[in-house]
PDB file of C-alpha atoms in Angstrom:
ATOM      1  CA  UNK V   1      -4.546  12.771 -21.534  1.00 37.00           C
ATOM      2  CA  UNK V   2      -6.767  11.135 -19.246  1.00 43.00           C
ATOM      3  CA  UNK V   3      -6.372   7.060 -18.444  1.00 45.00           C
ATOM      4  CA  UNK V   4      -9.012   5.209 -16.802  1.00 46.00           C
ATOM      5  CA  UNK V   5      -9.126   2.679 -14.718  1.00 45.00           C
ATOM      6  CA  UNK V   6     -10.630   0.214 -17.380  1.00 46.00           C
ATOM      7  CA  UNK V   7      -8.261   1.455 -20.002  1.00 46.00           C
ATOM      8  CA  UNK V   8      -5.375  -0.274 -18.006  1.00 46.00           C
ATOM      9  CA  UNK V   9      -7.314  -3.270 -17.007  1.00 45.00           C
ATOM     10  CA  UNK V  10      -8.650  -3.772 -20.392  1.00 47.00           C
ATOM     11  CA  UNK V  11      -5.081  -2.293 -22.075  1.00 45.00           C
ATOM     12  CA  UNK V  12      -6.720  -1.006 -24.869  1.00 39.00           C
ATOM     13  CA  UNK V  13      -5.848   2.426 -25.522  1.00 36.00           C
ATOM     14  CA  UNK V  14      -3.543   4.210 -28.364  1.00 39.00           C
ATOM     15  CA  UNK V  15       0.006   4.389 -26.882  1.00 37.00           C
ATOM     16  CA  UNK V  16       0.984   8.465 -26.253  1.00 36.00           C
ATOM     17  CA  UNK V  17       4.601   9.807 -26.013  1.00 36.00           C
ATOM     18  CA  UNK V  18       3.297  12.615 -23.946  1.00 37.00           C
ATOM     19  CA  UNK V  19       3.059  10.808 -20.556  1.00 40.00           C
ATOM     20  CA  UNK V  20       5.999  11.732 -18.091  1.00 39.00           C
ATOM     21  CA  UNK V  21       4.836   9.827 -14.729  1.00 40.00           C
ATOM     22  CA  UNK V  22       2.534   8.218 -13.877  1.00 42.00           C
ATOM     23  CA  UNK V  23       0.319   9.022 -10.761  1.00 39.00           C
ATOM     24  CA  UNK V  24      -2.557   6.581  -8.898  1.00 44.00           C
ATOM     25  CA  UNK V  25      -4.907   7.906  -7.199  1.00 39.00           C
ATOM     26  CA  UNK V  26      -8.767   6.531  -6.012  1.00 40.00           C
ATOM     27  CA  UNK V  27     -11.408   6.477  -3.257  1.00 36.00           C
ATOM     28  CA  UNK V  28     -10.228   4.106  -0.987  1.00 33.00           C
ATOM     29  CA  UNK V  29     -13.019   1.389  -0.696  1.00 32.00           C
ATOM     30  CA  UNK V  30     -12.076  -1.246  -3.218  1.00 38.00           C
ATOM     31  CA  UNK V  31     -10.183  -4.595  -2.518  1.00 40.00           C
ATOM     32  CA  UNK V  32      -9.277  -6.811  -5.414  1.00 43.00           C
ATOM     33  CA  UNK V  33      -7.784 -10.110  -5.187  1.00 44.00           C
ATOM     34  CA  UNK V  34      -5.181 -10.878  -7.568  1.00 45.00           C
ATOM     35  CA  UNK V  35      -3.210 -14.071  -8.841  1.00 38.00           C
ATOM     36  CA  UNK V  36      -0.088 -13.320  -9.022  1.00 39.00           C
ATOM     37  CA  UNK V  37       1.155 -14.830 -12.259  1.00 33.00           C
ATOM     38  CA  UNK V  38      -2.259 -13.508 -13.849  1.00 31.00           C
ATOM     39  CA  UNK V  39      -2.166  -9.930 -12.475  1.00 33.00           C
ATOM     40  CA  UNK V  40      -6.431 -10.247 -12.839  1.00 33.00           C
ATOM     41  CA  UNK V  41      -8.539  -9.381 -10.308  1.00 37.00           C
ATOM     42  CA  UNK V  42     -11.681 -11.679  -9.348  1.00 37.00           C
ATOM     43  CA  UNK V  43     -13.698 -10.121  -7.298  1.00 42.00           C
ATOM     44  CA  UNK V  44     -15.498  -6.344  -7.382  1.00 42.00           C
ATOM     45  CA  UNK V  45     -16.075  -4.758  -3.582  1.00 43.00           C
ATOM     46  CA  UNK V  46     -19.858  -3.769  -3.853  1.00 41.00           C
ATOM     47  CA  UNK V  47     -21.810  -7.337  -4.293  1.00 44.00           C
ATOM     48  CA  UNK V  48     -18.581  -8.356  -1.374  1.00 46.00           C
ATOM     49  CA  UNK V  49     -20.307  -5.866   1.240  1.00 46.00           C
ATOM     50  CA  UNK V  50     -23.301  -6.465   0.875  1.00 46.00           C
ATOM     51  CA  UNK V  51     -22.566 -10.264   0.994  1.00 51.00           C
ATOM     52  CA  UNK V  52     -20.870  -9.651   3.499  1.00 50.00           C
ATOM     53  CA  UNK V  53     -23.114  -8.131   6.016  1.00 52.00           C
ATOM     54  CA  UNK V  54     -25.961 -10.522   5.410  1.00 46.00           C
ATOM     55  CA  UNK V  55     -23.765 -14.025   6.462  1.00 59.00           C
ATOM     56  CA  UNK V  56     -23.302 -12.428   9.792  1.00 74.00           C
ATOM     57  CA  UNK V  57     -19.614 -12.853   9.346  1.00 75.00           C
ATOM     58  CA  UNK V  58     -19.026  -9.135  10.719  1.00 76.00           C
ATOM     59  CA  UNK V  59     -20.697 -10.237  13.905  1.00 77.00           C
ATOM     60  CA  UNK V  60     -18.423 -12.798  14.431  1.00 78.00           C
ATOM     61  CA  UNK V  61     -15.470 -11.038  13.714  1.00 77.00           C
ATOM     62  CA  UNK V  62     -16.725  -8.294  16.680  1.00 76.00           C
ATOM     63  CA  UNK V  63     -16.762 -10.718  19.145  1.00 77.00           C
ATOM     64  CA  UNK V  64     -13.482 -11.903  18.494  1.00 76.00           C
ATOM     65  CA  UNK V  65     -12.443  -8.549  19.124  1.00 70.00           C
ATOM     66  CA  UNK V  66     -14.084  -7.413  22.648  1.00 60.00           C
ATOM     67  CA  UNK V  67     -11.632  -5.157  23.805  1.00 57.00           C
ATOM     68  CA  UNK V  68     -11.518  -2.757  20.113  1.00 80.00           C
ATOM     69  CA  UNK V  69      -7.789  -3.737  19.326  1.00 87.00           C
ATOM     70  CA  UNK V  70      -9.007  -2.882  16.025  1.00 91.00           C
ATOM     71  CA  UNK V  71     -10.582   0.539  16.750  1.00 91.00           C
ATOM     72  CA  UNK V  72      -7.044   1.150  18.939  1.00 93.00           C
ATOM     73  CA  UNK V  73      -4.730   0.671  15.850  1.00 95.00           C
ATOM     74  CA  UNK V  74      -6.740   1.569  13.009  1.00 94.00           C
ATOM     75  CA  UNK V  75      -9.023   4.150  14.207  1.00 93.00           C
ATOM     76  CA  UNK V  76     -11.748   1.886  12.300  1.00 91.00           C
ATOM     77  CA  UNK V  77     -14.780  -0.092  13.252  1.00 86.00           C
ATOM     78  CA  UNK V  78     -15.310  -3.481  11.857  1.00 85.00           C
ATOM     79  CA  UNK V  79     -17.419  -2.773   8.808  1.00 82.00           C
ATOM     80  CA  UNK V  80     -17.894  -4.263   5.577  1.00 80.00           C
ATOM     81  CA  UNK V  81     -16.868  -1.085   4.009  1.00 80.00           C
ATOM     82  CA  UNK V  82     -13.139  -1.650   4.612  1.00 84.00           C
ATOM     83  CA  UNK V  83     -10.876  -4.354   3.098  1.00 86.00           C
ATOM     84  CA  UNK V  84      -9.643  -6.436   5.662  1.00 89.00           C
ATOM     85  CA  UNK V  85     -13.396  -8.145   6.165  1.00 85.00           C
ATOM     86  CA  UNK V  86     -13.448  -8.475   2.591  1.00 83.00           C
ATOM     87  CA  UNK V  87      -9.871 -10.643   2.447  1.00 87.00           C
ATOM     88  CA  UNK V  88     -11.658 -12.338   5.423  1.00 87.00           C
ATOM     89  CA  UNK V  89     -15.339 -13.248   3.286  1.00 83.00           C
ATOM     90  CA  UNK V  90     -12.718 -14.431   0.271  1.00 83.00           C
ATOM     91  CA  UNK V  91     -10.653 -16.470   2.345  1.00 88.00           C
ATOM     92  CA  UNK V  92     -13.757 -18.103   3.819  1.00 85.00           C
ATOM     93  CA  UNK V  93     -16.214 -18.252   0.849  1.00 80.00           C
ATOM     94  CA  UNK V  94     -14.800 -18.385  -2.592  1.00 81.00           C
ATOM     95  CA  UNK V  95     -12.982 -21.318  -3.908  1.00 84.00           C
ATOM     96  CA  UNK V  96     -11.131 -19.524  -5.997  1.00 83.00           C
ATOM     97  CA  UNK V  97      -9.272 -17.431  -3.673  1.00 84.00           C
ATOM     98  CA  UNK V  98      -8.790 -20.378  -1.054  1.00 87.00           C
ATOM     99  CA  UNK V  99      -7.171 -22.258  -4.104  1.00 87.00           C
ATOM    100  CA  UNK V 100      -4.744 -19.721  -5.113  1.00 87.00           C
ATOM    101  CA  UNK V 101      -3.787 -19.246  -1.208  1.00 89.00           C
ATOM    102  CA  UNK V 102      -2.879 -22.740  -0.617  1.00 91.00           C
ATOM    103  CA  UNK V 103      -1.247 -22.240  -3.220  1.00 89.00           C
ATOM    104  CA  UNK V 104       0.794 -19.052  -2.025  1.00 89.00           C
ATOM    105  CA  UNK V 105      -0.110 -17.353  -5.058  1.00 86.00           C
ATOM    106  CA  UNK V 106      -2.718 -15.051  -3.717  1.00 87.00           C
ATOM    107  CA  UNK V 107      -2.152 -10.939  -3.140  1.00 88.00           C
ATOM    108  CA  UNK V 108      -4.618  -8.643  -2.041  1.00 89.00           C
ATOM    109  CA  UNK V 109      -4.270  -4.667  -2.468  1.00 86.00           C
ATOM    110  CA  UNK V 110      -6.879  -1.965  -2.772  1.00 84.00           C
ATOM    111  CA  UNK V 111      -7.015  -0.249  -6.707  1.00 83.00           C
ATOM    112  CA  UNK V 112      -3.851   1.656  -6.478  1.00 86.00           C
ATOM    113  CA  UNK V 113      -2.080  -1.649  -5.760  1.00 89.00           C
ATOM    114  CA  UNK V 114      -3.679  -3.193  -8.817  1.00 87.00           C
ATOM    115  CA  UNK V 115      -3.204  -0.173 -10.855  1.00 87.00           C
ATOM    116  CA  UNK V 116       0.328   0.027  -9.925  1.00 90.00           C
ATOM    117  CA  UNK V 117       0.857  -3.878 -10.870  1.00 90.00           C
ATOM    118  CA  UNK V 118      -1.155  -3.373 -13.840  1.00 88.00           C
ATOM    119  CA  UNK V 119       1.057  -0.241 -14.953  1.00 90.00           C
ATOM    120  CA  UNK V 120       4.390  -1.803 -14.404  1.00 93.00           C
ATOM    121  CA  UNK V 121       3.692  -5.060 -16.129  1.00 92.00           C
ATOM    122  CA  UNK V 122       2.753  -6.883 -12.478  1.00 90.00           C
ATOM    123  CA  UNK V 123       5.921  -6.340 -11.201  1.00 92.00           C
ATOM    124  CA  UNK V 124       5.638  -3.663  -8.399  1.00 93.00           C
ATOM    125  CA  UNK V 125       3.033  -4.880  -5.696  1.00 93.00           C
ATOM    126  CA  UNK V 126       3.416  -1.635  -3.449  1.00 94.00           C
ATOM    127  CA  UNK V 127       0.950   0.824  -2.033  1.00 93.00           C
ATOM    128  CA  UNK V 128       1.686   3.823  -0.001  1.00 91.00           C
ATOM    129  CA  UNK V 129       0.376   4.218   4.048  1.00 92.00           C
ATOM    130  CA  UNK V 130      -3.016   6.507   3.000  1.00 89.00           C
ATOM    131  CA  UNK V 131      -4.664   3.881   1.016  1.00 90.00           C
ATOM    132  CA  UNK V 132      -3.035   0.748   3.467  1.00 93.00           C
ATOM    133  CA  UNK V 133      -4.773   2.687   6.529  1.00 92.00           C
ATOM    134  CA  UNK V 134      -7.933   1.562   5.110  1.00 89.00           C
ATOM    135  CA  UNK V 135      -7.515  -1.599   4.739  1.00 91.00           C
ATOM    136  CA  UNK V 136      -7.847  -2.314   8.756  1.00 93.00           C
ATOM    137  CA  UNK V 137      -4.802  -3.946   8.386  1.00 95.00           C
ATOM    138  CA  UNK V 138      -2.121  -1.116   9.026  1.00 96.00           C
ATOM    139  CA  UNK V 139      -1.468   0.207  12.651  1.00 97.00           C
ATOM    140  CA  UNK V 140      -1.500   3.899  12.312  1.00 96.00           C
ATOM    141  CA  UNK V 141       1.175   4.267  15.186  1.00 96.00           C
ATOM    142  CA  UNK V 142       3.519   1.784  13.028  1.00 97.00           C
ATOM    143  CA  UNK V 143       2.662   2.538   9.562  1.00 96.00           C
ATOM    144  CA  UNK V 144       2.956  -1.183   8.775  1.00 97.00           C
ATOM    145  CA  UNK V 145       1.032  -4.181   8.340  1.00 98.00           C
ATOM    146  CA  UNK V 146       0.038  -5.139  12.408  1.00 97.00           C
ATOM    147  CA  UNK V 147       0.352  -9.127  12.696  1.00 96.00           C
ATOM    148  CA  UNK V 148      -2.297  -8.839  15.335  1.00 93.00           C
ATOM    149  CA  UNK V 149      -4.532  -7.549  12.663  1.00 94.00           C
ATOM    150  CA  UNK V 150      -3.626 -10.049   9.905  1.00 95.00           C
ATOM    151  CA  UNK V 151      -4.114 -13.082  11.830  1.00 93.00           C
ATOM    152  CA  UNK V 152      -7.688 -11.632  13.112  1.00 90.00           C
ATOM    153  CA  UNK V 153      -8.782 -11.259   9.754  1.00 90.00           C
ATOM    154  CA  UNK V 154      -7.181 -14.667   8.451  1.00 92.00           C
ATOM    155  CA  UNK V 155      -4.973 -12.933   5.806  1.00 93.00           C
ATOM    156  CA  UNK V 156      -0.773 -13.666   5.408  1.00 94.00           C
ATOM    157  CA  UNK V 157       1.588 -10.732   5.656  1.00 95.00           C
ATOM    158  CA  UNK V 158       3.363 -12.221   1.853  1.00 93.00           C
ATOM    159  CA  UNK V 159      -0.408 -11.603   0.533  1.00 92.00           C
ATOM    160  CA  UNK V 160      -0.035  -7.922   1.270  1.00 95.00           C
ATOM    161  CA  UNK V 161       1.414  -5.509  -0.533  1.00 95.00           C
ATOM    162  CA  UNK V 162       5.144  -3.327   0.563  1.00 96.00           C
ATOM    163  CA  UNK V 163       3.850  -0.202   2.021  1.00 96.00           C
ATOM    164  CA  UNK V 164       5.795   2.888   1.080  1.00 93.00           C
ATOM    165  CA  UNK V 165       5.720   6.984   1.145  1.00 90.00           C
ATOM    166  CA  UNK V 166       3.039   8.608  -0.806  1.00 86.00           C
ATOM    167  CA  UNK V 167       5.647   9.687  -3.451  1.00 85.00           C
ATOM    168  CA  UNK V 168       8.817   8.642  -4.836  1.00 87.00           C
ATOM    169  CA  UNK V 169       9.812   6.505  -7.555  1.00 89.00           C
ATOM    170  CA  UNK V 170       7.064   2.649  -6.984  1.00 90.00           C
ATOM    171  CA  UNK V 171       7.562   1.420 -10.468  1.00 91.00           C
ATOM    172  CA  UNK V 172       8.046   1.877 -14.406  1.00 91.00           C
ATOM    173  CA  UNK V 173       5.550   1.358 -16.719  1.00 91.00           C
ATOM    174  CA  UNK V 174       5.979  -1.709 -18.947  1.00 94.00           C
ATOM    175  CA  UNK V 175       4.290  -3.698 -21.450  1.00 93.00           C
ATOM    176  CA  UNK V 176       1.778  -1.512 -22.491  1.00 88.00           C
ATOM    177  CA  UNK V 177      -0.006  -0.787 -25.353  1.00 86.00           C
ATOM    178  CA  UNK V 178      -1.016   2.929 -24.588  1.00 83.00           C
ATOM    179  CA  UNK V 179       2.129   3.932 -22.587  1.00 84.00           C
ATOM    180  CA  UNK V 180       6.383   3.508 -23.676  1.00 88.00           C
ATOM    181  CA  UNK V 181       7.957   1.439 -21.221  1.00 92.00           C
ATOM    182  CA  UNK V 182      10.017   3.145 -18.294  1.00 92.00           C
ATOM    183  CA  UNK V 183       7.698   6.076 -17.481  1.00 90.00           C
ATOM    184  CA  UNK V 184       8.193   6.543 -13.464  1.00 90.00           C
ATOM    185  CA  UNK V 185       5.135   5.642 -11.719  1.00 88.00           C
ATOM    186  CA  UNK V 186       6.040   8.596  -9.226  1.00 86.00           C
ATOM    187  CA  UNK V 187       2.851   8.601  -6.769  1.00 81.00           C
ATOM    188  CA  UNK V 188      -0.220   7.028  -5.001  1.00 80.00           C
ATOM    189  CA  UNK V 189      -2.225   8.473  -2.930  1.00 76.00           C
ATOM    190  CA  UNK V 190      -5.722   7.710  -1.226  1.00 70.00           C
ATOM    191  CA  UNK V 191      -8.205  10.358  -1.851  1.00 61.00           C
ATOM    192  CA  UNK V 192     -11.242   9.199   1.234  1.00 55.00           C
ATOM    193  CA  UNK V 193     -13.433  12.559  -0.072  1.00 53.00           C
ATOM    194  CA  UNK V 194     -13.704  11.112  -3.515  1.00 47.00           C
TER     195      UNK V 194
END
């Protein structure tokens, strides 16, 4: 049976004893914010970009950059496309977010991070090293979060999801009112052709 995205945000569908796992997959440009003893997310990635681009902030962030350690790691260009500048613009511009990171209860994660909190009753913050290389956050060499890169960007390491293997065994489902508890969420993967 098919589950959307807005059926596990909005947790509104009929619960099914059909479902054996439970697998994540998306397109790889969205960033959500989320507050960690809320599990909501506050901000959507499109009206972000184009903010974004228009305050001039990506300029900015190029120049601290002159010799492409970002390109180097990431393979990536600063852009507004990609999460990391987005964290940045949040961090900077919306009260919100600056609260709940004084605050230490901030996390950012692109959609398969938010469906995989969402799915396991925002418990598992994890996502897997296909969608974390677009973030502009992950050194490709590494496969984990570059410090470098985090401090460039203005975002803290605990803020950041655990990144894992592309399968295995990230969390159970729980809480839900479509899905029994303990199904396996067995996979996330980035899909970038979507």
């Amino acid at each position: 049976f098919p589950v959307t995205i807005e059926d596990i945000i909005l947790d509104d569908i009929e619960t099914h004893d059909t479902a054996k796992s439970v697998e994540v997959t998306q397109g790889l440009i969205s960033s959500y914010s989320m507050v960690k003893n809320l599990g909501s997310y506050n901000y959507r990635h499109r009206a972000i970009g184009t903010t974004y681009s228009h305050m001039g902030l990506i300029e900015e962030l190029r120049k601290k950059n002159p010799s492409e350690t970002v390109k180097k790691k990431t393979g990536l260009t600063i852009d507004p496309y990609f999460s990391s500048t987005k964290m940045h613009w949040l961090l900077n511009n919306a009260e919100s977010v600056k609260k709940a990171a004084r605050e230490e209860n901030l996390r950012f994660g692109t959609i398969d991070t938010f469906l995989l909190y969402k799915l396991s009753g925002n418990s598992a913050y994890k996502t897997d090293a296909s969608n974390a290389s677009r973030t502009m956050l992950m050194d490709l060499k590494t496969l984990k979060w570059d410090q470098e890169l985090i401090d460039l960007f203005g975002v803290k390491t605990q803020m950041l999801p655990e990144i894992t293997d592309s399968s295995g065994i990230f969390g159970q489902t729980k809480g839900l009112s479509f899905l029994p508890d303990g199904i396996p969420v067995s996979g996330i993967l980035g899909d970038p052709l979507s």
